[in-house]
Backbone as numpy.savetxt, mean C-alpha at the origin, in Angstrom:
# Nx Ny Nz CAx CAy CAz Cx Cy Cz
4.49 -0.58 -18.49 5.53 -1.61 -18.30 4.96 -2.75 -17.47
5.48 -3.82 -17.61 4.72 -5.18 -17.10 6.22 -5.58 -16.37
5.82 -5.83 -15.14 6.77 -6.49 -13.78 6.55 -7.82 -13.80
6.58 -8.92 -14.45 6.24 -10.13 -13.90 4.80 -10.11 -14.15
4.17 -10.40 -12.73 2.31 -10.27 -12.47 1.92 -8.86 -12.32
2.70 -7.85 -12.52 2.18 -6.60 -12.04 2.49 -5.67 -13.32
1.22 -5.03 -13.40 1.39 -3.93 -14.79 1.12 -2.66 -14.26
2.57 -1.50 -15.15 2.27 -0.36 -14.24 2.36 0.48 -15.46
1.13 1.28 -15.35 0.34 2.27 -16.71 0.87 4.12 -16.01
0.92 4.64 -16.69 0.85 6.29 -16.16 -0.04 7.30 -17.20
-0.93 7.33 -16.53 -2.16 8.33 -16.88 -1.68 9.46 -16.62
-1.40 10.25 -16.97 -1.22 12.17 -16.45 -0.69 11.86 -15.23
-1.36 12.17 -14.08 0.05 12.24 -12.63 -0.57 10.94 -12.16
-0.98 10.10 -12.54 -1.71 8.96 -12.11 -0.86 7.90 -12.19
-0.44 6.75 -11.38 0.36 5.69 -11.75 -0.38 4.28 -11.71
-1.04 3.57 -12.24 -2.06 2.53 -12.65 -1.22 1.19 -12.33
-1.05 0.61 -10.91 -0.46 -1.05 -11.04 -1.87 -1.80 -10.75
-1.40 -3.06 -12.24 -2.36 -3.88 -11.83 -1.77 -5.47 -11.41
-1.88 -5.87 -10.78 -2.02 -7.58 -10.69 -2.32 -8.34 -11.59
-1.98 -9.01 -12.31 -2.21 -9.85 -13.41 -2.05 -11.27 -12.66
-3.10 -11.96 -12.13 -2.72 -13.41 -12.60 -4.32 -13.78 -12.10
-4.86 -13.60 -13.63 -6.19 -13.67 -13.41 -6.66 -14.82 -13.07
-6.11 -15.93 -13.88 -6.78 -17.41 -13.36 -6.91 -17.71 -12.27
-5.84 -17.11 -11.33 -5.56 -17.36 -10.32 -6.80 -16.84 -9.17
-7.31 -15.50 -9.53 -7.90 -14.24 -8.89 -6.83 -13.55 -8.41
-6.01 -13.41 -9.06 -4.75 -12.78 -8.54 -4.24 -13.11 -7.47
-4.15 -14.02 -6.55 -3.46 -15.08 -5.50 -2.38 -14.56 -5.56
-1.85 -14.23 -4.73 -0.70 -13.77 -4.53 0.47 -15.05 -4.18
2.17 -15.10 -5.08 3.01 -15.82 -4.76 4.50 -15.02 -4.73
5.49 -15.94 -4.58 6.65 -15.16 -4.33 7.02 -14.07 -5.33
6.68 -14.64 -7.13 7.55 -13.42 -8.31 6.14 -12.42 -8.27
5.08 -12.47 -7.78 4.14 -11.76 -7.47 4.56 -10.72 -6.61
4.70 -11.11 -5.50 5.16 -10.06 -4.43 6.73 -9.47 -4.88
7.43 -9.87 -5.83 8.72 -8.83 -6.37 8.14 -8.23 -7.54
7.17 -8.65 -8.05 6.54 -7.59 -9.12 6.63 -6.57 -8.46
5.42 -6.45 -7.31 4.92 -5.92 -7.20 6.17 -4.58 -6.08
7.04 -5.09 -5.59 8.22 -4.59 -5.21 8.73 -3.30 -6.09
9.20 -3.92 -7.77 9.17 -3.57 -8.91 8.80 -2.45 -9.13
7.21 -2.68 -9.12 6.15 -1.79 -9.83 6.38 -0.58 -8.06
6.69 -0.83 -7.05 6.85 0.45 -6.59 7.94 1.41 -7.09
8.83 0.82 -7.13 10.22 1.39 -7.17 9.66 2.27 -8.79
8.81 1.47 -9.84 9.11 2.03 -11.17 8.13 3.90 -10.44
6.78 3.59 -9.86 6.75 4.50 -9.28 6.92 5.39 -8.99
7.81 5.03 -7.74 9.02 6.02 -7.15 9.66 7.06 -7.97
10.35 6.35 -8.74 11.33 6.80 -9.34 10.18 7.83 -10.47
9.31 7.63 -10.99 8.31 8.67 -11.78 8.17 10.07 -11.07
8.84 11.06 -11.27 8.62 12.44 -10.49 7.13 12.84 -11.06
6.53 12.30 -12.28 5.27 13.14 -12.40 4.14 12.54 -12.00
4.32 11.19 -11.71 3.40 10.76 -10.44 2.89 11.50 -9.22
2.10 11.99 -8.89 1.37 12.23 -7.72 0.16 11.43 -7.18
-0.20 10.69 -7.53 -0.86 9.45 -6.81 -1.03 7.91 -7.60
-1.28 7.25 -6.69 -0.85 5.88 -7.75 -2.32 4.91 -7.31
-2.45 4.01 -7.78 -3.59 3.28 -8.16 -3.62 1.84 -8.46
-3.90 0.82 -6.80 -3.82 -0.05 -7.51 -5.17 -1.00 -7.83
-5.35 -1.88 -8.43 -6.06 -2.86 -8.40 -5.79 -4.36 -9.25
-7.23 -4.52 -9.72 -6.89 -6.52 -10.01 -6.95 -6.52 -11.48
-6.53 -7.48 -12.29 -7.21 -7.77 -13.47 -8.09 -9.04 -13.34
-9.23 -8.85 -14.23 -9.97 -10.05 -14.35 -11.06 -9.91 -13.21
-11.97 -11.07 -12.89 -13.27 -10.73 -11.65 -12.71 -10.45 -10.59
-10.82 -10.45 -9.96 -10.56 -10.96 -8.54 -9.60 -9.10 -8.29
-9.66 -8.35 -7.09 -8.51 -8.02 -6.76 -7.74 -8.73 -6.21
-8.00 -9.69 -5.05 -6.53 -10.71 -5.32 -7.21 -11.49 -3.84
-7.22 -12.62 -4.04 -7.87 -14.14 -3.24 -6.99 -14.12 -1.78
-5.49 -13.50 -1.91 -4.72 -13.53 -0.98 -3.83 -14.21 -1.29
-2.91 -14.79 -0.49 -1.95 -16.11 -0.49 -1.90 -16.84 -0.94
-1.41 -17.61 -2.14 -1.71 -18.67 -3.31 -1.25 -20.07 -2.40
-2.06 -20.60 -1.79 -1.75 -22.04 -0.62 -0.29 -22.64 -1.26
-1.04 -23.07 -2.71 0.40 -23.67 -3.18 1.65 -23.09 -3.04
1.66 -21.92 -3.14 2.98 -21.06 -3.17 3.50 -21.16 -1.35
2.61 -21.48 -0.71 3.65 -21.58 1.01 2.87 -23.18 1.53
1.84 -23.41 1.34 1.52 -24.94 1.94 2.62 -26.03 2.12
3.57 -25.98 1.53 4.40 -26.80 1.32 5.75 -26.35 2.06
5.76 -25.10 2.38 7.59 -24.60 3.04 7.36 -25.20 4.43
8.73 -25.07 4.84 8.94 -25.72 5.89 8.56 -24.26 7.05
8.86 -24.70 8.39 8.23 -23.56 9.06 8.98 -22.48 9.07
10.67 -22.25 9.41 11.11 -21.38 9.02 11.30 -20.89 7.86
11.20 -22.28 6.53 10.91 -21.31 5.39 9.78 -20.01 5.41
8.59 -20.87 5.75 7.61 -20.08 5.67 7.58 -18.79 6.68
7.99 -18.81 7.78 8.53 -17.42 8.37 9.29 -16.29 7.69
10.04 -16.85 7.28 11.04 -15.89 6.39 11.04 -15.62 5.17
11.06 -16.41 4.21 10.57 -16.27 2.91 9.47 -15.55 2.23
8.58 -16.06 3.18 6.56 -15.84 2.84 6.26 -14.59 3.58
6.23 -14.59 5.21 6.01 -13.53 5.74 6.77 -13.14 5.96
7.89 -12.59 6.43 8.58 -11.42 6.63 9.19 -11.01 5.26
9.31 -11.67 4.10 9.43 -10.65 2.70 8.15 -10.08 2.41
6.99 -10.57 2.45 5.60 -9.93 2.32 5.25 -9.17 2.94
5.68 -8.85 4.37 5.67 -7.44 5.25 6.63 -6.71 4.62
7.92 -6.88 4.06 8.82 -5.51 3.34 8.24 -5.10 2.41
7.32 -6.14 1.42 6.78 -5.45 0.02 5.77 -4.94 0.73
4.56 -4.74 1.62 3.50 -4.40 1.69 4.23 -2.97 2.01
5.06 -3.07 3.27 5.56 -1.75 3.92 6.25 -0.95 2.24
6.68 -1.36 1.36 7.39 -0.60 0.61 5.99 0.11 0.15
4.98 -0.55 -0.50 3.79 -0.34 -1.17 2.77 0.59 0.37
3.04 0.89 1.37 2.23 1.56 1.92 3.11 2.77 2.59
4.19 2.93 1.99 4.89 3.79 2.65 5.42 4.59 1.07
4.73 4.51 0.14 4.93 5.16 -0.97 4.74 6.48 -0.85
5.63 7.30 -1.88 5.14 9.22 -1.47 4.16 9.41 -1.84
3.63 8.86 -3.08 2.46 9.61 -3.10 0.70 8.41 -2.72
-0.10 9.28 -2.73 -1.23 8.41 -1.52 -1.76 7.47 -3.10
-1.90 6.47 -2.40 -2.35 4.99 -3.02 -3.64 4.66 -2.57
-4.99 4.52 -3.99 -5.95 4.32 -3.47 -5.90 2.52 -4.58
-6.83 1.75 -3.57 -6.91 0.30 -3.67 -8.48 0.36 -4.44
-8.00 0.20 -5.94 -10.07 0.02 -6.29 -10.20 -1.66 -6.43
-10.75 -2.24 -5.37 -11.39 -3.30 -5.65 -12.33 -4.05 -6.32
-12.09 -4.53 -7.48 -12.89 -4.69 -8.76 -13.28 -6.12 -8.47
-13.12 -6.80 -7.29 -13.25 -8.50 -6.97 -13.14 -8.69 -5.54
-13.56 -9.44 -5.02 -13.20 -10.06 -3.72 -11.79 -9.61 -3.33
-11.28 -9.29 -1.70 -9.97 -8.85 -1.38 -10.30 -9.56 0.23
-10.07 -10.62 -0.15 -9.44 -11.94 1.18 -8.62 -12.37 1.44
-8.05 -12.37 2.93 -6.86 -12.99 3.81 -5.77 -11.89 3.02
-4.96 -12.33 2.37 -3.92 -11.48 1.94 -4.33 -10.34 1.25
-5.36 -10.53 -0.16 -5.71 -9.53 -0.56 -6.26 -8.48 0.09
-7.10 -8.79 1.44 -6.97 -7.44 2.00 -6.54 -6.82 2.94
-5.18 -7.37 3.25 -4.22 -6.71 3.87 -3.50 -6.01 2.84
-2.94 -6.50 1.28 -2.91 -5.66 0.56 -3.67 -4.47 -0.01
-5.31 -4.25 0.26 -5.48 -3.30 -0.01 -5.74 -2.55 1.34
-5.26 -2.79 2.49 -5.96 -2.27 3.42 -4.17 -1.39 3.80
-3.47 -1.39 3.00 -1.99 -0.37 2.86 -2.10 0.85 2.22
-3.64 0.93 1.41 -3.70 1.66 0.44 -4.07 2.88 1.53
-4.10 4.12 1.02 -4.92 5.60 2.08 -6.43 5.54 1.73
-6.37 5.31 0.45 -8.21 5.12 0.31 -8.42 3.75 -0.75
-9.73 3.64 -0.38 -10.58 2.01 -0.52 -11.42 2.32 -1.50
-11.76 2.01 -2.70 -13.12 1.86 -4.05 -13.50 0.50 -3.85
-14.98 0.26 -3.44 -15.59 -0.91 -3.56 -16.41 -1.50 -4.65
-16.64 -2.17 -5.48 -17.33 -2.30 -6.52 -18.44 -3.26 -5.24
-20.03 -3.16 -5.30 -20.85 -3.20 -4.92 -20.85 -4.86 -4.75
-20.33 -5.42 -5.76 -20.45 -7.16 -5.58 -19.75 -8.18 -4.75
-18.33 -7.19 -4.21 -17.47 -7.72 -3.81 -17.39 -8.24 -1.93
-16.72 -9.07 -1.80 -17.01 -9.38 -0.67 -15.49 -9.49 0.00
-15.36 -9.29 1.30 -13.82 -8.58 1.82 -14.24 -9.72 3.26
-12.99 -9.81 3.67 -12.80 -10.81 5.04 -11.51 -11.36 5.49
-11.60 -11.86 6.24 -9.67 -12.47 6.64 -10.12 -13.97 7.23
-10.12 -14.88 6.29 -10.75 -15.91 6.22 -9.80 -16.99 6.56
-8.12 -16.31 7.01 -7.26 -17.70 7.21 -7.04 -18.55 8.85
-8.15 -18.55 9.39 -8.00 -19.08 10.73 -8.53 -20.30 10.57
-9.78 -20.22 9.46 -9.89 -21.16 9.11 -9.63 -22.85 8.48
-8.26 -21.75 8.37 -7.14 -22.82 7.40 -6.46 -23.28 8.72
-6.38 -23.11 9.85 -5.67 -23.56 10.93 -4.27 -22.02 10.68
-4.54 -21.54 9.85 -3.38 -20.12 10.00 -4.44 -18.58 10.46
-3.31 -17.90 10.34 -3.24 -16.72 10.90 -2.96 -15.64 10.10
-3.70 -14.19 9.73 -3.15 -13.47 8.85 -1.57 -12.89 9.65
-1.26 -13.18 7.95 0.51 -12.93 8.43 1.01 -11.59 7.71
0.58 -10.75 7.09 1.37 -9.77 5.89 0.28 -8.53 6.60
0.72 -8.16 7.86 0.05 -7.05 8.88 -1.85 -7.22 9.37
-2.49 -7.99 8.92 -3.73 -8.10 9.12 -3.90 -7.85 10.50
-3.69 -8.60 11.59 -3.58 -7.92 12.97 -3.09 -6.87 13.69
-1.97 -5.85 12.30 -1.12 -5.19 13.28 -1.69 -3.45 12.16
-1.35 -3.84 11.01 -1.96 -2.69 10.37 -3.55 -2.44 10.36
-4.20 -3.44 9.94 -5.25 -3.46 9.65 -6.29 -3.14 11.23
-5.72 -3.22 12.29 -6.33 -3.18 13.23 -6.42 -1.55 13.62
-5.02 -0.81 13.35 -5.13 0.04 13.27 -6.02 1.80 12.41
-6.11 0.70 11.40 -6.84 1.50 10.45 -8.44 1.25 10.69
-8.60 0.09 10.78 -9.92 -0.60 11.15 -10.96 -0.72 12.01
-9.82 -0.56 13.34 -10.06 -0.82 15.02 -10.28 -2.27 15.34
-10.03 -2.94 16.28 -9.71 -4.42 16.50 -11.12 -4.83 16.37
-12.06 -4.35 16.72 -13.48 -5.59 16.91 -13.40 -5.92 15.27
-13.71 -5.02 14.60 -13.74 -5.20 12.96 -12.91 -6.60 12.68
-11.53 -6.33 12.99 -10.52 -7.42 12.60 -11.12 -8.50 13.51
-11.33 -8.33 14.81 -12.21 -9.76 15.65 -13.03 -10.51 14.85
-14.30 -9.79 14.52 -14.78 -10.42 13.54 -14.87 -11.16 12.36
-13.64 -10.42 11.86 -13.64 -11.11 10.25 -12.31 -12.38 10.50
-11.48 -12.08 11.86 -10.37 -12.93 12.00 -10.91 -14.05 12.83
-11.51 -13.63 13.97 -11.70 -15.23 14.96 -13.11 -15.17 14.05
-13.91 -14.65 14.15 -15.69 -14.93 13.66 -15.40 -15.38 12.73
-14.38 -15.27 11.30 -15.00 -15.43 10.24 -15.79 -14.88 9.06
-16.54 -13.85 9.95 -17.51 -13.19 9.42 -16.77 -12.65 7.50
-17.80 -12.55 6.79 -17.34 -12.23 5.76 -18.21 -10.85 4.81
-17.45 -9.76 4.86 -18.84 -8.61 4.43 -18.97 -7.99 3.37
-19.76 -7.89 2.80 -20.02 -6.91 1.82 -19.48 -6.04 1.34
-19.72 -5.22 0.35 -19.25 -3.90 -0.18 -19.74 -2.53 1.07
-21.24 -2.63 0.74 -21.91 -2.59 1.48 -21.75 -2.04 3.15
-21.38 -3.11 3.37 -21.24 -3.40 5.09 -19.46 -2.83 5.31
-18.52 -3.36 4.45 -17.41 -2.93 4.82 -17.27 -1.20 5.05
-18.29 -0.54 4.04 -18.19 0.90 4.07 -18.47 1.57 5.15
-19.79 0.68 5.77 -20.10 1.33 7.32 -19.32 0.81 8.68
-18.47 -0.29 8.17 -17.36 -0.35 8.96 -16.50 0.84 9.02
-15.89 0.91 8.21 -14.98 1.92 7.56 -14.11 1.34 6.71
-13.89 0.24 6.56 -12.92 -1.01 6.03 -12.72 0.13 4.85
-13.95 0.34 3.94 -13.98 1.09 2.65 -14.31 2.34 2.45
-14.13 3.15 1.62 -14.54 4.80 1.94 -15.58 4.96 0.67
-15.38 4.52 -0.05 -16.62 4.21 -1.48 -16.99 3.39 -1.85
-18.04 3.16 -2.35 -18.75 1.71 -3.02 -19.25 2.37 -3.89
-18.88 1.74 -5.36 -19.35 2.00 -7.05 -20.16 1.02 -7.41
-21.03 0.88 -8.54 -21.23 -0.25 -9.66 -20.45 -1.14 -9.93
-20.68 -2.45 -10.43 -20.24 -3.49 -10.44 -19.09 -3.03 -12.09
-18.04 -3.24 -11.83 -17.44 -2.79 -13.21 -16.48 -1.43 -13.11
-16.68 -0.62 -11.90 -16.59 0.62 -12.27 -15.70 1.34 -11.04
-14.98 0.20 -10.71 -13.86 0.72 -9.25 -12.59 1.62 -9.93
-12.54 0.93 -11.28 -10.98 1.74 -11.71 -11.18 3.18 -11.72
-12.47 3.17 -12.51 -12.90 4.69 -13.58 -13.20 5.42 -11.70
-13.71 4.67 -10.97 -13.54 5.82 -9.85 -12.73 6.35 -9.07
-11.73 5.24 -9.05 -10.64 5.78 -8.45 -9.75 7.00 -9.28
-10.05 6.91 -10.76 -9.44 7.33 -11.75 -9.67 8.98 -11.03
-11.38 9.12 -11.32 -12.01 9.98 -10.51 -11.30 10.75 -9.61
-11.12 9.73 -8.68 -10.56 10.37 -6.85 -9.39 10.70 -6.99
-8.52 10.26 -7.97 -7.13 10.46 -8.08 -6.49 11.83 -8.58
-7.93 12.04 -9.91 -7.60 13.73 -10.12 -8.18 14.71 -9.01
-8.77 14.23 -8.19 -9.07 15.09 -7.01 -7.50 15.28 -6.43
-7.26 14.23 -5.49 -5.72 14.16 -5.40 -4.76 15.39 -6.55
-4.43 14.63 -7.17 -3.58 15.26 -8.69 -3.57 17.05 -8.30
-4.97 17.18 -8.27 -4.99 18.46 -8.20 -4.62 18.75 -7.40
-4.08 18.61 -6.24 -3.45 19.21 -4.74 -1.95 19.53 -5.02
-1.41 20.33 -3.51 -0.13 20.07 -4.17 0.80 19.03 -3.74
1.71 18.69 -4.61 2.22 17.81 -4.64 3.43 17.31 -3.09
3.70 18.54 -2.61 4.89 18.06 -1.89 3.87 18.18 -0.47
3.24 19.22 -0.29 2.12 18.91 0.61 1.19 17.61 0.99
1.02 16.72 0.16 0.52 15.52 0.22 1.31 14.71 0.49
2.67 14.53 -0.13 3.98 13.57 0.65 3.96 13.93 2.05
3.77 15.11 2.32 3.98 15.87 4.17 2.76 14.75 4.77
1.65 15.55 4.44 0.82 14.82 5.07 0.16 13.49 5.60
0.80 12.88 4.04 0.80 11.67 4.41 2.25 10.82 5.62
3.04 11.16 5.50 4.11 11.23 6.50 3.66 11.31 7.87
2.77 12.61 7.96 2.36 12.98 9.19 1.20 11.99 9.90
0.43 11.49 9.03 -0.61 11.01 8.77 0.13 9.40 9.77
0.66 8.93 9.00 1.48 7.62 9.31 2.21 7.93 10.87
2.99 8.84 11.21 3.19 9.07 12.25 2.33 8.99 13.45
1.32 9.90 13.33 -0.05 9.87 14.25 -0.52 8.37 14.64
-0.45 7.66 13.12 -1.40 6.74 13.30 -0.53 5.61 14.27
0.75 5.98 14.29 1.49 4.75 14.60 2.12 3.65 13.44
1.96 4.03 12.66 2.07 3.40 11.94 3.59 3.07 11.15
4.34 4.15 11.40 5.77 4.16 11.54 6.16 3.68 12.19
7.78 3.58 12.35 8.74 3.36 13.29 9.85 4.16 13.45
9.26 5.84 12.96 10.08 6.97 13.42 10.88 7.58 12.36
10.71 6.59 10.61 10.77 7.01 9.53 10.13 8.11 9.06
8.92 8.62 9.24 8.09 9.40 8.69 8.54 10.67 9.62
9.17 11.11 10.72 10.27 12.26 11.50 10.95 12.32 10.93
11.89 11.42 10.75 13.18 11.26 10.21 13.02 12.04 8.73
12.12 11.50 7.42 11.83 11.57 6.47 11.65 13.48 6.51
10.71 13.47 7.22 10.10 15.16 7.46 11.43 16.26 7.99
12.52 15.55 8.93 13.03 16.44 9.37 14.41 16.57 8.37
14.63 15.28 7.18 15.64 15.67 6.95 15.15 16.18 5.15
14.01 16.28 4.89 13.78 17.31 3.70 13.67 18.67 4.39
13.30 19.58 5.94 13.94 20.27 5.69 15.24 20.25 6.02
16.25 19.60 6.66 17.48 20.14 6.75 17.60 20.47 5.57
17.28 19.64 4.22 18.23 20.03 3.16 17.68 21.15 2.44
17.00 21.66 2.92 16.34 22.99 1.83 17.24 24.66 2.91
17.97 24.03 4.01 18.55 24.98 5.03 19.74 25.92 3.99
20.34 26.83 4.65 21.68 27.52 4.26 22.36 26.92 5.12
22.39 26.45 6.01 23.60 25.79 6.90 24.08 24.27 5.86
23.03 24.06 5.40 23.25 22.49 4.69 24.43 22.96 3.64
23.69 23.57 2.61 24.49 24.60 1.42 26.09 24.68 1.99
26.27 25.26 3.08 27.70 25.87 3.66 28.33 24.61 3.95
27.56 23.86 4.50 28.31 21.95 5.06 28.98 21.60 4.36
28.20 21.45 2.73 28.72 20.53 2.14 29.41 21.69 0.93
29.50 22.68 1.12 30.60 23.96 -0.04 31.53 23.71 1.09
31.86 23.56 2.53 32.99 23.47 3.46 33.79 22.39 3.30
32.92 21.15 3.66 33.29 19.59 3.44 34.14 19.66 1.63
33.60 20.34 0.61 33.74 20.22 -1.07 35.55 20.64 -0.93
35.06 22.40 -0.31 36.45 23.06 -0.54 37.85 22.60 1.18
37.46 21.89 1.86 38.24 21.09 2.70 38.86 22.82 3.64
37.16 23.09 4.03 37.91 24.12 5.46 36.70 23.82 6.09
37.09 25.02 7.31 35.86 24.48 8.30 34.58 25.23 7.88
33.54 24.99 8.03 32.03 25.02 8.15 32.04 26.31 9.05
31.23 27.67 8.31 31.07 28.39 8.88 29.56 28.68 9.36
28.33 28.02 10.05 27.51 27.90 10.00 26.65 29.51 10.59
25.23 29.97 10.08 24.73 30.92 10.37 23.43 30.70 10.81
23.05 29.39 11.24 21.62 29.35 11.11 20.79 29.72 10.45
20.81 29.86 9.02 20.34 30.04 8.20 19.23 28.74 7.64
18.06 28.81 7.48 17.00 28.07 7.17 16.59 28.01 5.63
């Protein structure tokens, strides 16, 4: 199914979104970022999904921020509109159940790699070159680059590529940690494809846990990923069962602590 700029394929438990707006390098703009909204929810809603997969079409995983698409808003437009809807889609897309690996088949700058840096794991195609190049522009990464990415990354990394500039490799990002693999030029999908039946093969509700847990540790929540954990089990309890057969048949709740 095709979202707008975003195409979402299902391989066996695999869920395939791609970015479509090749001319562009996939530049990200506003019906871009609700594609891509879209393409979680279609996702979601797939129970035989167990891991999902995104990347670019064409040479680019995605240039970042399409200038034209915010150069022009006013400042609270651009507060509200641009970045704080682009932090809900990233958070929807990194807070997915099942783990999301980012194969980078092109360059993933300023925005693009804060979008792939949501993913749990990174595929580098060997040619590509990764950085957060908008200070330059007199801006600032806005769609978590300082706040996620630092975390996953550790701040000097983000120092570098945010005040320095610096711009790195396939290569170099891996011994950062930015990336966890580097492939052949051509060959990020077919590996992630790879890593995904590794995944696939696990079990399924165990990997939603972990990743939950995972996000918690890291900080990376805001107390969703407890919440999330504590109320799949309430509902697997016998007290739950009795709540809502009490609440159904309108007497009181005879509870047993039952788990």
């Amino acid at each position: 199914m095709t979202s707008g700029t975003v195409k979402v394929a299902f391989e066996g438990h695999a869920a395939i979104m791609t970015v479509s707006r090749p001319e562009k390098l996939n530049a990200l703009d506003l019906d871009m970022l609700k594609a891509l909204s879209i393409a979680a929810d279609e996702v979601e809603a797939n129970t035989n999904a167990r891991v999902a997969i995104l990347t670019g079409e064409g040479k680019g995983f995605s240039a970042g921020g399409d200038i034209k698409a915010w150069g022009g808003m006013r400042p609270e437009e651009f507060g509200h509109a641009w970045v704080r809807h682009g932090h809900r889609i990233f958070e929807r897309l990194a807070t997915l159940r099942v783990p999301l690996i980012a194969a980078l088949n092109g360059h993933a700058l300023g925005g693009g790699l804060e979008l792939a840096g949501l993913a749990d794991i990174r595929i580098a195609e060997e040619q590509i070159k990764i950085g957060l190049p908008e200070t330059g522009l007199g801006m600032v990464p806005g769609w978590s680059g300082t706040q996620r990415l630092v975390k996953r990354f550790g701040a000097q990394v983000v120092r570098r590529m945010a005040l320095g500039g610096e711009i790195f490799t396939a290569e170099q990002a891996r011994e950062l940690g930015i990336v966890d693999l580097v492939t052949t030029s051509g060959n990020a999908v077919e590996a992630a494809k790879e890593y995904a039946g590794r995944i696939a093969a696990r079990g399924p509700a165990a990997l939603e846990i972990v990743k939950l847990m995972i996000a918690s540790a890291s900080g990376e929540d805001n107390g969703s990923a407890v919440e999330a954990l504590g109320s799949i089990l309430a509902a697997k309890t016998g007290d739950l069962k009795e709540g809502v057969a009490s609440f159904s048949e309108k007497r009181p709740a005879q509870f047993k602590g039952e788990w």
